[in-house]
Coordinates of N, CA and C in Angstrom, one line a residue:
X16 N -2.0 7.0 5.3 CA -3.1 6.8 4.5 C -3.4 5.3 4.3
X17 N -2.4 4.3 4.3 CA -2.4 3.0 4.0 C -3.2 2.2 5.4
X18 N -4.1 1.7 4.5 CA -4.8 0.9 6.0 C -5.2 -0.9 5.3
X19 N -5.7 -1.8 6.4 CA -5.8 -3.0 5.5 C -7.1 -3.1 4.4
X20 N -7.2 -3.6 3.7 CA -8.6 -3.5 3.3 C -9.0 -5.3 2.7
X21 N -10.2 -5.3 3.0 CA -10.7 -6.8 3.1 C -11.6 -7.1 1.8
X22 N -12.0 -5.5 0.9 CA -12.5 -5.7 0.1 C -11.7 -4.8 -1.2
X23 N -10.9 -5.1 -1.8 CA -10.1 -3.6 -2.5 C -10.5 -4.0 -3.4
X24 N -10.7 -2.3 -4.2 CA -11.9 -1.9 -5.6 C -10.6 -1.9 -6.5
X25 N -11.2 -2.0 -7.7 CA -10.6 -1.5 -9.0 C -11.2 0.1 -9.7
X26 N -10.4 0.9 -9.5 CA -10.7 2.3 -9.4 C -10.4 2.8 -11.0
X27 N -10.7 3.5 -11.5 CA -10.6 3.8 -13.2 C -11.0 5.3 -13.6
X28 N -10.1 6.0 -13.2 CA -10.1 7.3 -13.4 C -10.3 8.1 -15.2
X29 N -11.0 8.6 -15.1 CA -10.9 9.6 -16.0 C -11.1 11.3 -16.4
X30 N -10.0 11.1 -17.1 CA -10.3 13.0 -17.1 C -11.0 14.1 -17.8
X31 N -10.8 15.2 -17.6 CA -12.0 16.3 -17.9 C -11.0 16.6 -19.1
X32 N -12.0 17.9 -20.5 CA -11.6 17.6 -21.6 C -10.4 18.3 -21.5
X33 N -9.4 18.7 -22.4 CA -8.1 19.3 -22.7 C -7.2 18.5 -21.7
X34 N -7.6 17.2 -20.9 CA -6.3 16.4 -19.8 C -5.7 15.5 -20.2
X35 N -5.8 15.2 -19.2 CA -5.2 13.5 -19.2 C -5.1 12.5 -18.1
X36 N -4.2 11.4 -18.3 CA -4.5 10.4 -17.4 C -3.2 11.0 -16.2
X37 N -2.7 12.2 -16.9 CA -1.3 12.6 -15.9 C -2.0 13.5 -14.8
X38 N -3.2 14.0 -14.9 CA -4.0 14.9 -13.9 C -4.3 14.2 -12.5
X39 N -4.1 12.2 -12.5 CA -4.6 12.0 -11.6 C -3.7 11.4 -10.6
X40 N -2.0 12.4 -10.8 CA -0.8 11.3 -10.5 C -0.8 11.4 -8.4
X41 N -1.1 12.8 -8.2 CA -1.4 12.9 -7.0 C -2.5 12.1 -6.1
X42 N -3.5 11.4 -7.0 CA -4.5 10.6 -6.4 C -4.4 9.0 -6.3
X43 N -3.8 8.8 -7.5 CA -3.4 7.6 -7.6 C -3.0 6.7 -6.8
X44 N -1.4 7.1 -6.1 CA -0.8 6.9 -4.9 C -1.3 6.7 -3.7
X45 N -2.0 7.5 -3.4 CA -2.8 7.6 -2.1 C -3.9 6.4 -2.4
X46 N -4.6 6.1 -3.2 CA -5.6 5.1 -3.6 C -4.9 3.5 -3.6
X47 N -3.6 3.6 -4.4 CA -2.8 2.2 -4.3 C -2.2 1.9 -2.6
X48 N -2.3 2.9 -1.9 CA -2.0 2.9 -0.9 C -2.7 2.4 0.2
X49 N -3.9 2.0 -0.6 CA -4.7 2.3 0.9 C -5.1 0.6 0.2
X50 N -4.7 -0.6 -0.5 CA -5.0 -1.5 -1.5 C -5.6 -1.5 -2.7
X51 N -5.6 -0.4 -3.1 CA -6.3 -0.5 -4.4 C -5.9 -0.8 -5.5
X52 N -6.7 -1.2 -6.5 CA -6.1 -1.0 -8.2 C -6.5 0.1 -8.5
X53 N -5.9 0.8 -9.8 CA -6.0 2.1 -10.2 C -5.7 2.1 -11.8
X54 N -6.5 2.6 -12.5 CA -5.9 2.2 -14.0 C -6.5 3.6 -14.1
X55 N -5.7 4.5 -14.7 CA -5.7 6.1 -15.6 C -6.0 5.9 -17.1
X56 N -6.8 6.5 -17.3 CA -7.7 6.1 -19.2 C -7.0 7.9 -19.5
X57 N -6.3 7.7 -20.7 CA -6.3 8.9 -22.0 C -7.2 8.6 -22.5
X58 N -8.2 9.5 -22.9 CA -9.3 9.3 -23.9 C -8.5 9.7 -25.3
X59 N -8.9 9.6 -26.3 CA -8.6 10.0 -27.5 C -7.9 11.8 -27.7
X60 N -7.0 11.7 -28.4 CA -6.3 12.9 -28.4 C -6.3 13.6 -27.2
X61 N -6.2 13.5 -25.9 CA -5.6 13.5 -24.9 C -4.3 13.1 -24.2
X62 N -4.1 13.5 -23.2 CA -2.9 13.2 -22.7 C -1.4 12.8 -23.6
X63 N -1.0 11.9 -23.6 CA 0.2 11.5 -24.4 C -0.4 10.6 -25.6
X64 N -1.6 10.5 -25.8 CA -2.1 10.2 -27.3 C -2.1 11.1 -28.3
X65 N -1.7 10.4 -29.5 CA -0.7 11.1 -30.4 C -1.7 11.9 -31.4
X66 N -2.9 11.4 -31.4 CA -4.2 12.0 -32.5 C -4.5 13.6 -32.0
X67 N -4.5 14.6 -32.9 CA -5.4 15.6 -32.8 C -7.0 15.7 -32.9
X68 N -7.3 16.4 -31.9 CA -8.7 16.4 -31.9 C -9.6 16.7 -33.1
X69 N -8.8 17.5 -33.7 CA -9.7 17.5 -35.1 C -9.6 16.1 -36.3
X70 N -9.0 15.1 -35.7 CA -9.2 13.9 -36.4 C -10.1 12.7 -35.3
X71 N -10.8 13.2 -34.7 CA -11.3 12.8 -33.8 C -13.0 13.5 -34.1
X72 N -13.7 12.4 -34.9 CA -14.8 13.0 -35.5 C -16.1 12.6 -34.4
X73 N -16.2 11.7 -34.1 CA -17.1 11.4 -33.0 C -17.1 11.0 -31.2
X74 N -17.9 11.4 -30.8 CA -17.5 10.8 -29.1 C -17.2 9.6 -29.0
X75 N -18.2 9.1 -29.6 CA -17.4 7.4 -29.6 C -16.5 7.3 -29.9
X76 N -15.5 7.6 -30.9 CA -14.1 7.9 -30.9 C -13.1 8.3 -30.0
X77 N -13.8 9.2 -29.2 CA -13.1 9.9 -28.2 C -13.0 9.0 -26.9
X78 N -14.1 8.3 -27.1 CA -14.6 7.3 -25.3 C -13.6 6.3 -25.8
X79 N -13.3 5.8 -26.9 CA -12.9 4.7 -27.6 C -11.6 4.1 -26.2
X80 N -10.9 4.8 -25.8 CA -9.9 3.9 -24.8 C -10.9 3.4 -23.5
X81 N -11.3 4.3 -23.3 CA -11.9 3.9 -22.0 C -13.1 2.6 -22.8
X82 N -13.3 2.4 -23.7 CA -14.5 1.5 -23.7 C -13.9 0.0 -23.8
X83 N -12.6 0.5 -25.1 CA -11.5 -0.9 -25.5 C -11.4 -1.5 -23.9
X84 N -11.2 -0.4 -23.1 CA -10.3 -1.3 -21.5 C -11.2 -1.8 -20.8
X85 N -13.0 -1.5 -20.7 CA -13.7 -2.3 -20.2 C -14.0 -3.5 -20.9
X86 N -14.1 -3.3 -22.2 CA -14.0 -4.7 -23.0 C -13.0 -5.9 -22.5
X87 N -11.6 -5.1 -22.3 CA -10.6 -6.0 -22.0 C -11.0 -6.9 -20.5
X88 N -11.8 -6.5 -19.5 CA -11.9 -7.1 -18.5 C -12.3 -8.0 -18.5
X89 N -11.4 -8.9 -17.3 CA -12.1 -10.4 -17.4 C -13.8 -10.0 -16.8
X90 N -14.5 -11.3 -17.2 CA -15.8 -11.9 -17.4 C -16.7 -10.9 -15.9
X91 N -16.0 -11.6 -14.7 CA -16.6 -11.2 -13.6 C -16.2 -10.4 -12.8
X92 N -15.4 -9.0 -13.4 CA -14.6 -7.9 -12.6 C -15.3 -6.3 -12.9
X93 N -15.4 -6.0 -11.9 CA -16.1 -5.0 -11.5 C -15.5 -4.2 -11.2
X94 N -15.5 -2.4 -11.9 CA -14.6 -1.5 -11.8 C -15.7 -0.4 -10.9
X95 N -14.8 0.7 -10.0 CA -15.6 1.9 -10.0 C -15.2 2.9 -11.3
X96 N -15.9 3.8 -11.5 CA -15.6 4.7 -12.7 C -15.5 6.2 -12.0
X97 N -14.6 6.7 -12.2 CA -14.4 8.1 -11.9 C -14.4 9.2 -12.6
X98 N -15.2 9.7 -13.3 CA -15.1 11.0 -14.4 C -15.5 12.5 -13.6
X99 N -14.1 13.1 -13.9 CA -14.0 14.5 -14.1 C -14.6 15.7 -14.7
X100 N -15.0 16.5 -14.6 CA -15.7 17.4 -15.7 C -16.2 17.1 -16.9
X101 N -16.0 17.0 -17.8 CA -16.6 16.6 -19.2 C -15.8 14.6 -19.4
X102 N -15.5 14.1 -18.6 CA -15.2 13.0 -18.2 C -16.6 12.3 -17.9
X103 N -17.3 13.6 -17.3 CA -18.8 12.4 -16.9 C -19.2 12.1 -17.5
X104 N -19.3 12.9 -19.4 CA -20.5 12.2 -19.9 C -19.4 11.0 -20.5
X105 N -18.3 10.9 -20.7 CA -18.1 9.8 -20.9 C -17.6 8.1 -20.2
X106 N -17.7 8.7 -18.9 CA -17.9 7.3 -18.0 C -19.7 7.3 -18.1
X107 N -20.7 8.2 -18.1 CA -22.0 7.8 -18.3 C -22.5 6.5 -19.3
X108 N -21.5 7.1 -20.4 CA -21.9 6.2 -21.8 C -21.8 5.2 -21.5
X109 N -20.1 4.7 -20.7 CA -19.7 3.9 -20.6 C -20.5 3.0 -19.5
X110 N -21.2 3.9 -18.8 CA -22.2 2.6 -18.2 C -23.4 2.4 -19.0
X111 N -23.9 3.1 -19.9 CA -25.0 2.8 -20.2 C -24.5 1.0 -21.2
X112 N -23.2 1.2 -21.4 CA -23.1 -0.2 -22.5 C -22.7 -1.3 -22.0
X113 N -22.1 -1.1 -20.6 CA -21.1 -1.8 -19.7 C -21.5 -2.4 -18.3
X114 N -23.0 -1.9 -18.0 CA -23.5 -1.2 -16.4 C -22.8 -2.8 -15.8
X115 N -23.1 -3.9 -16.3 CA -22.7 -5.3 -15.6 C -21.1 -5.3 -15.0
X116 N -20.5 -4.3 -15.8 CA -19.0 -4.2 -15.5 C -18.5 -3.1 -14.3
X117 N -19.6 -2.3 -13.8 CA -19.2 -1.3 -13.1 C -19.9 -1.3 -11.8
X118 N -19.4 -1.1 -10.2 CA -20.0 -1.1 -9.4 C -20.1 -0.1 -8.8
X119 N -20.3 1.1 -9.3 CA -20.3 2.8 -9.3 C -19.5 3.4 -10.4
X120 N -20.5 4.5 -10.6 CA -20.2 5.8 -11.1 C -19.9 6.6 -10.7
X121 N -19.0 7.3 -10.3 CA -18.5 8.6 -9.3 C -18.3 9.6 -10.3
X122 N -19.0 10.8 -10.3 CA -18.8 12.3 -10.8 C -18.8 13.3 -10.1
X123 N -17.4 13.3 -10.7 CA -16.3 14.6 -9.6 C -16.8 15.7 -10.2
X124 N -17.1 16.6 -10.1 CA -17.4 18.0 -10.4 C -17.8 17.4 -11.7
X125 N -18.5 16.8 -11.9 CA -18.6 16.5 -13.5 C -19.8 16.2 -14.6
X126 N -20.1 16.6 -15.7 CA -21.2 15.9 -16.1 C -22.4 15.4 -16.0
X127 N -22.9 15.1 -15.7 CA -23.7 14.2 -15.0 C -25.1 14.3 -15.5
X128 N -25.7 13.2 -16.9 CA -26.6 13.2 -17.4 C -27.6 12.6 -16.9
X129 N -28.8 12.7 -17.1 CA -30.5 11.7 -16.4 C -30.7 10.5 -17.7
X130 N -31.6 10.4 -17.5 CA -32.5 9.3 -18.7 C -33.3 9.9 -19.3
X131 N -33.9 11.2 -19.3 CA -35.0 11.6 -19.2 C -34.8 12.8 -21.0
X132 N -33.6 13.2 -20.8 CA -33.6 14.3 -21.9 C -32.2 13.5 -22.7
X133 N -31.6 14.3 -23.8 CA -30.4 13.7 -24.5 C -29.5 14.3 -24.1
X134 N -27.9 13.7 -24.1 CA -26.8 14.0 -23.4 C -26.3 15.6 -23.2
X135 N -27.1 16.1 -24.7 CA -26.4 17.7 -24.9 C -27.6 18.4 -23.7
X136 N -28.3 18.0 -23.4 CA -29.1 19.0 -22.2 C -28.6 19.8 -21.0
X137 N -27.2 19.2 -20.1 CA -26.6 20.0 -19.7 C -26.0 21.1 -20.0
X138 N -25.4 20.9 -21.5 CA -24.7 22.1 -22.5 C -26.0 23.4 -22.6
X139 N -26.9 22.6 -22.6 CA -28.2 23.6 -22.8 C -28.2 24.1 -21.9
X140 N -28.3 23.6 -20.8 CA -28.5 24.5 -19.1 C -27.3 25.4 -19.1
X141 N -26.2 25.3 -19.5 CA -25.3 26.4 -18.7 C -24.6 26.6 -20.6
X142 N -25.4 27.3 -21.2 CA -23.9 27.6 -22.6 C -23.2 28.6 -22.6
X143 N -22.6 29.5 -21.1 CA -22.0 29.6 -21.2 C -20.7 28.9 -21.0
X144 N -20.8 27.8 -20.0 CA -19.9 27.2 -20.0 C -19.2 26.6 -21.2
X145 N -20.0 25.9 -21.8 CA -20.0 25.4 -23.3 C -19.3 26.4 -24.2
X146 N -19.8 27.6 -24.1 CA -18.9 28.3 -25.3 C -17.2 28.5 -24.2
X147 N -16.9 28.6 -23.2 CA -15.9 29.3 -22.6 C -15.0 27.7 -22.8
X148 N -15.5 26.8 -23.2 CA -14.1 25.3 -23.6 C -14.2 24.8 -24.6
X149 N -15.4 26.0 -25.5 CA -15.4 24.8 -27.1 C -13.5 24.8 -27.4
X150 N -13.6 23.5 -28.3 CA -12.7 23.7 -28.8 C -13.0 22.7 -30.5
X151 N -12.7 22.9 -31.3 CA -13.0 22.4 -32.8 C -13.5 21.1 -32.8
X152 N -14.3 20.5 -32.4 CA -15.2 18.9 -31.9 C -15.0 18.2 -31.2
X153 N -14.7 18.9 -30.2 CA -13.9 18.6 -28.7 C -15.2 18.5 -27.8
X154 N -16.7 18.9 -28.3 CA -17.5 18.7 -27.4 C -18.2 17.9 -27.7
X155 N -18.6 17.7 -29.1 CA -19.6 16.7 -29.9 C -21.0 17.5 -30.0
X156 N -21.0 18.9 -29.7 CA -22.0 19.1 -29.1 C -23.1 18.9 -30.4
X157 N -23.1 18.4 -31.5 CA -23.9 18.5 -32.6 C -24.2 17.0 -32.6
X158 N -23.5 15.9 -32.2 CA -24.1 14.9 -32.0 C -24.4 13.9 -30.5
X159 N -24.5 14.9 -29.6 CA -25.0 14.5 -28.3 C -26.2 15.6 -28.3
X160 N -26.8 16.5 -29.6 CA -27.9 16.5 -29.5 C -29.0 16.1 -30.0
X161 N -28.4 15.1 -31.0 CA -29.2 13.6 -31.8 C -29.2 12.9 -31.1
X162 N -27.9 12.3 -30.4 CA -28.0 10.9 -29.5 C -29.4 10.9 -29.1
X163 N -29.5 9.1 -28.6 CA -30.8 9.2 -27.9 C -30.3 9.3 -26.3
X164 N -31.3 9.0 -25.4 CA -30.8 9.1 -24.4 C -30.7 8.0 -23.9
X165 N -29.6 7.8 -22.5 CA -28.6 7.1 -21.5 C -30.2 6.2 -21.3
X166 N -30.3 5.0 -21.2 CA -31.1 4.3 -20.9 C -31.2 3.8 -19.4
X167 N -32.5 3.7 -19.2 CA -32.6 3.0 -17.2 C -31.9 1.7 -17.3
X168 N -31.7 0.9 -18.2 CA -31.5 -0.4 -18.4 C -30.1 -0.5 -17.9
X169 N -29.4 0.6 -18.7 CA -27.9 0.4 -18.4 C -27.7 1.7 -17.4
X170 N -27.7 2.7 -17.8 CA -27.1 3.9 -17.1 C -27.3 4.1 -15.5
X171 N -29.1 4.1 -16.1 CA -29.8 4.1 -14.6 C -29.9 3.1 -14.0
X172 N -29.3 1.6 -14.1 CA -29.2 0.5 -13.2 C -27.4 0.9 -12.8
X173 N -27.2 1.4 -12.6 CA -25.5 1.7 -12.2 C -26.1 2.5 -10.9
X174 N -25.2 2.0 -9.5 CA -25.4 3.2 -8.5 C -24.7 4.7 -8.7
X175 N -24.5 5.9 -8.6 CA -24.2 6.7 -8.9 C -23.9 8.0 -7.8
X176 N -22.7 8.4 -7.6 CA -22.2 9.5 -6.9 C -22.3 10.5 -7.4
X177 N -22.0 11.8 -6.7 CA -21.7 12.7 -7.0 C -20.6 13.7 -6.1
X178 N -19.7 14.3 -6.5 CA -18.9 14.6 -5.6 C -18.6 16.2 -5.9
X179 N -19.0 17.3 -4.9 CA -19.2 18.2 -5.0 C -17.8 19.3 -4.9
X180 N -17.4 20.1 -5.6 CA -16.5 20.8 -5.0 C -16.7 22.5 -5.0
X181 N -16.9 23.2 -3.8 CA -17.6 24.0 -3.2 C -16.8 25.1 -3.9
X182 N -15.7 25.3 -4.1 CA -14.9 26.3 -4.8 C -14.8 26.5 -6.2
X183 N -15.3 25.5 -7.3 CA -15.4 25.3 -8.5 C -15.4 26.1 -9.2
X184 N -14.5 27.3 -9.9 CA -14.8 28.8 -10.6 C -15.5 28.0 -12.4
X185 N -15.1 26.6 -12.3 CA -15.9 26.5 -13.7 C -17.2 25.6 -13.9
X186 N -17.3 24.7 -12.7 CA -18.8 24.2 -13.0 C -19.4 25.2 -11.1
X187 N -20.1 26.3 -11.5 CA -20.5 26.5 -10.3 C -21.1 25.6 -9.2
X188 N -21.5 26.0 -8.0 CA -21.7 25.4 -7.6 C -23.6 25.1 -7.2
X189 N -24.2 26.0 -8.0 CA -25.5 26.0 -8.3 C -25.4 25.1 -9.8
X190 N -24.3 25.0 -10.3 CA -24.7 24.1 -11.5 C -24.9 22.8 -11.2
X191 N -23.4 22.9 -10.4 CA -23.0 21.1 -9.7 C -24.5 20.8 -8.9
X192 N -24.9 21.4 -8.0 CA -26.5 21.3 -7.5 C -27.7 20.9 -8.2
X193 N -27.7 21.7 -9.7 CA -28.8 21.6 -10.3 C -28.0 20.1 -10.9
X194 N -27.4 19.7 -11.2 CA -27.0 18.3 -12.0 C -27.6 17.5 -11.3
X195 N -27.2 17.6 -9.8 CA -28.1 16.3 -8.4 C -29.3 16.4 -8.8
X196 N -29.7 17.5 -8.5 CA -31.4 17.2 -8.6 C -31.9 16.6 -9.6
X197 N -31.0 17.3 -10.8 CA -31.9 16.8 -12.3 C -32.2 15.2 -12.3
X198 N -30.4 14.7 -12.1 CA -30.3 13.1 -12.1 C -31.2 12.9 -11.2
X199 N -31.8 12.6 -9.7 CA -32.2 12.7 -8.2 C -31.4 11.3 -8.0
X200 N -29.7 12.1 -7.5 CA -28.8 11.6 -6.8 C -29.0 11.9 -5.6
X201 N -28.7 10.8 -4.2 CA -28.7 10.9 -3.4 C -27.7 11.1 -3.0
X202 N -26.8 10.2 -2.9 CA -25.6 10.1 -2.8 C -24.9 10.9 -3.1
X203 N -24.4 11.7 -2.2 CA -23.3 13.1 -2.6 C -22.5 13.4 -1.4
X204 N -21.2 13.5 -1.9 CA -20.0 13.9 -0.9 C -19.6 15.4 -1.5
X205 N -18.9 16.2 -0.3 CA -18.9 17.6 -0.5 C -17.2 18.0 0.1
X206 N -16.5 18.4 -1.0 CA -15.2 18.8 -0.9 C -15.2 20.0 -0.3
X207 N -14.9 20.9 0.8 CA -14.5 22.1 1.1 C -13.1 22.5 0.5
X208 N -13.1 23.6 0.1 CA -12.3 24.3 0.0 C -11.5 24.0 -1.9
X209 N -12.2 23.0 -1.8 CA -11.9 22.5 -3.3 C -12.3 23.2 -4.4
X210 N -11.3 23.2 -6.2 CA -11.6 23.8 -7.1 C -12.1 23.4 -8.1
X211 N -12.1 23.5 -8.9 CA -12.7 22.1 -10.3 C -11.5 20.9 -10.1
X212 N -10.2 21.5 -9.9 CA -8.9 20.5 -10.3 C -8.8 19.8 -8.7
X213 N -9.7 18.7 -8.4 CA -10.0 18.7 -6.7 C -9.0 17.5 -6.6
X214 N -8.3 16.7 -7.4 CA -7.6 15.9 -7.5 C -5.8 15.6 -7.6
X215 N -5.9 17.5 -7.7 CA -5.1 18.2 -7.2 C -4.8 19.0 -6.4
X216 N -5.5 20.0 -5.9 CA -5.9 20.3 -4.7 C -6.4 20.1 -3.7
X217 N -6.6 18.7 -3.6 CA -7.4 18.3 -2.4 C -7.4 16.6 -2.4
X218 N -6.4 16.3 -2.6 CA -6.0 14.6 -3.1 C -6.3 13.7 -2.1
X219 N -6.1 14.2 -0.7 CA -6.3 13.3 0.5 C -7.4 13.3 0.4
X220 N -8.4 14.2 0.9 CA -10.1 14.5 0.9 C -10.6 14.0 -0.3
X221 N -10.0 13.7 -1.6 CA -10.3 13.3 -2.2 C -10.3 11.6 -2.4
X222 N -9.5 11.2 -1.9 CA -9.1 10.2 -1.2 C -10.3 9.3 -0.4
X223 N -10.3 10.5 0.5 CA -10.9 9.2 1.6 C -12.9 9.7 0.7
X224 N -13.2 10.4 0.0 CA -14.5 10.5 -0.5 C -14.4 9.0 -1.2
X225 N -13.6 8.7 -2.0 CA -13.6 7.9 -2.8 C -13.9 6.7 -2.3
X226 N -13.0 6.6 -1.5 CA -13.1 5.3 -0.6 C -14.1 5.3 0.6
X227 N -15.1 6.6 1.0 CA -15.9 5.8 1.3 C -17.3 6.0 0.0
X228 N -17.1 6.2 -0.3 CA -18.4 5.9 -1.7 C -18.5 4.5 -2.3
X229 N -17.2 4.4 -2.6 CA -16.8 2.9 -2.4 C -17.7 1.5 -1.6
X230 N -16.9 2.1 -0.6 CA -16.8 1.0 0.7 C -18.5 1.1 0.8
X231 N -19.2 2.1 0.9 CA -20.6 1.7 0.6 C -21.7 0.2 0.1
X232 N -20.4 0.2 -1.1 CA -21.1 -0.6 -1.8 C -20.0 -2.4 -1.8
X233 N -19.7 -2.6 -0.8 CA -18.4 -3.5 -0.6 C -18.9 -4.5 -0.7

């Protein structure tokens, strides 16, 4: 997997809700391998963070690591963003505040909001999925249907992926579809045989999507 690379990304994974930053230990490697940086974000009460979700009153709370670590970057360093399932809407946000700091958005089976309506409108297109992972304000879904919406300025000046996984039993695969069109992403790579967990199942393929979505933009 390791080859030279003349332009290596800073890669910034994050995960879908109930995870963590330990879901992406199989991808990691293969990415540091190939030259890369890789930095894994726990969002709030996730992963080995010690808070329960029910003290975790708003999204912004919840995005709160991933936003602290873009803060932390120096002046003129540019990350890609990788969000997972319910990961997308919060690498979304994070470009709508940040877009200067990110040189893609990649959404893995995930999320994937427009400009056009407010963040809870995907929740609206599929509630059953929504009810089948509520968990006690784990979704926000009462205040991402006030938010306003992801702005062209920030969100929609970020380039944007999407990365499809054909086997998905929880975001189908007419959902993951209807999310492209809604946004009108071009840009889409397509995992065979892959499940929602494509990061685990399918780490190499997952791999080289990444890096060329990437290398697109080098």
């Amino acid at each position: 997997m390791a080859e030279e690379n003349i332009n290596p990304k800073h890669f910034v994974l994050v995960h879908g809700l109930c995870h963590g930053a330990w879901c992406w230990y199989k991808l990691k490697p293969l990415l540091e391998s190939s030259g890369h940086k890789v930095t894994t974000i726990d969002l709030a009460a996730s992963g080995i963070d010690t808070q329960k979700i029910e003290d975790v009153h708003t999204f912004s709370e919840y995005s709160k690591p991933l936003l602290e670590f873009l803060t932390s970057l120096a002046p003129n360093e540019k990350v890609v963003l990788v969000g997972h399932s319910f990961g997308g809407l919060s690498i979304a946000f994070a470009m709508d505040i940040f877009p200067e700091k990110i040189e893609m958005g990649v959404f893995l089976t995930a999320d994937m909001p427009d400009t056009l309506h407010k963040p809870s409108y995907l929740s609206e297109q599929d509630l059953e999925l929504a009810k089948s992972l509520i968990r006690p304000g784990s979704l926000f879904a009462e205040e991402l249907y006030v938010a306003k919406n992801l702005s062209e300025e920030g969100y929609g000046s970020v380039p944007r992926a999407f990365i499809v996984c054909n086997e998905d039993l929880i975001y189908p695969l007419e959902f993951q579809q209807w999310m492209i069109q809604n946004a009108g992403i071009d840009l889409v790579r397509e995992i065979k045989e892959a499940d929602h967990m494509a990061m685990l199942s399918k780490p190499q393929e997952l791999c080289l999507s990444l890096l060329e979505l990437a290398n697109k933009h080098a």
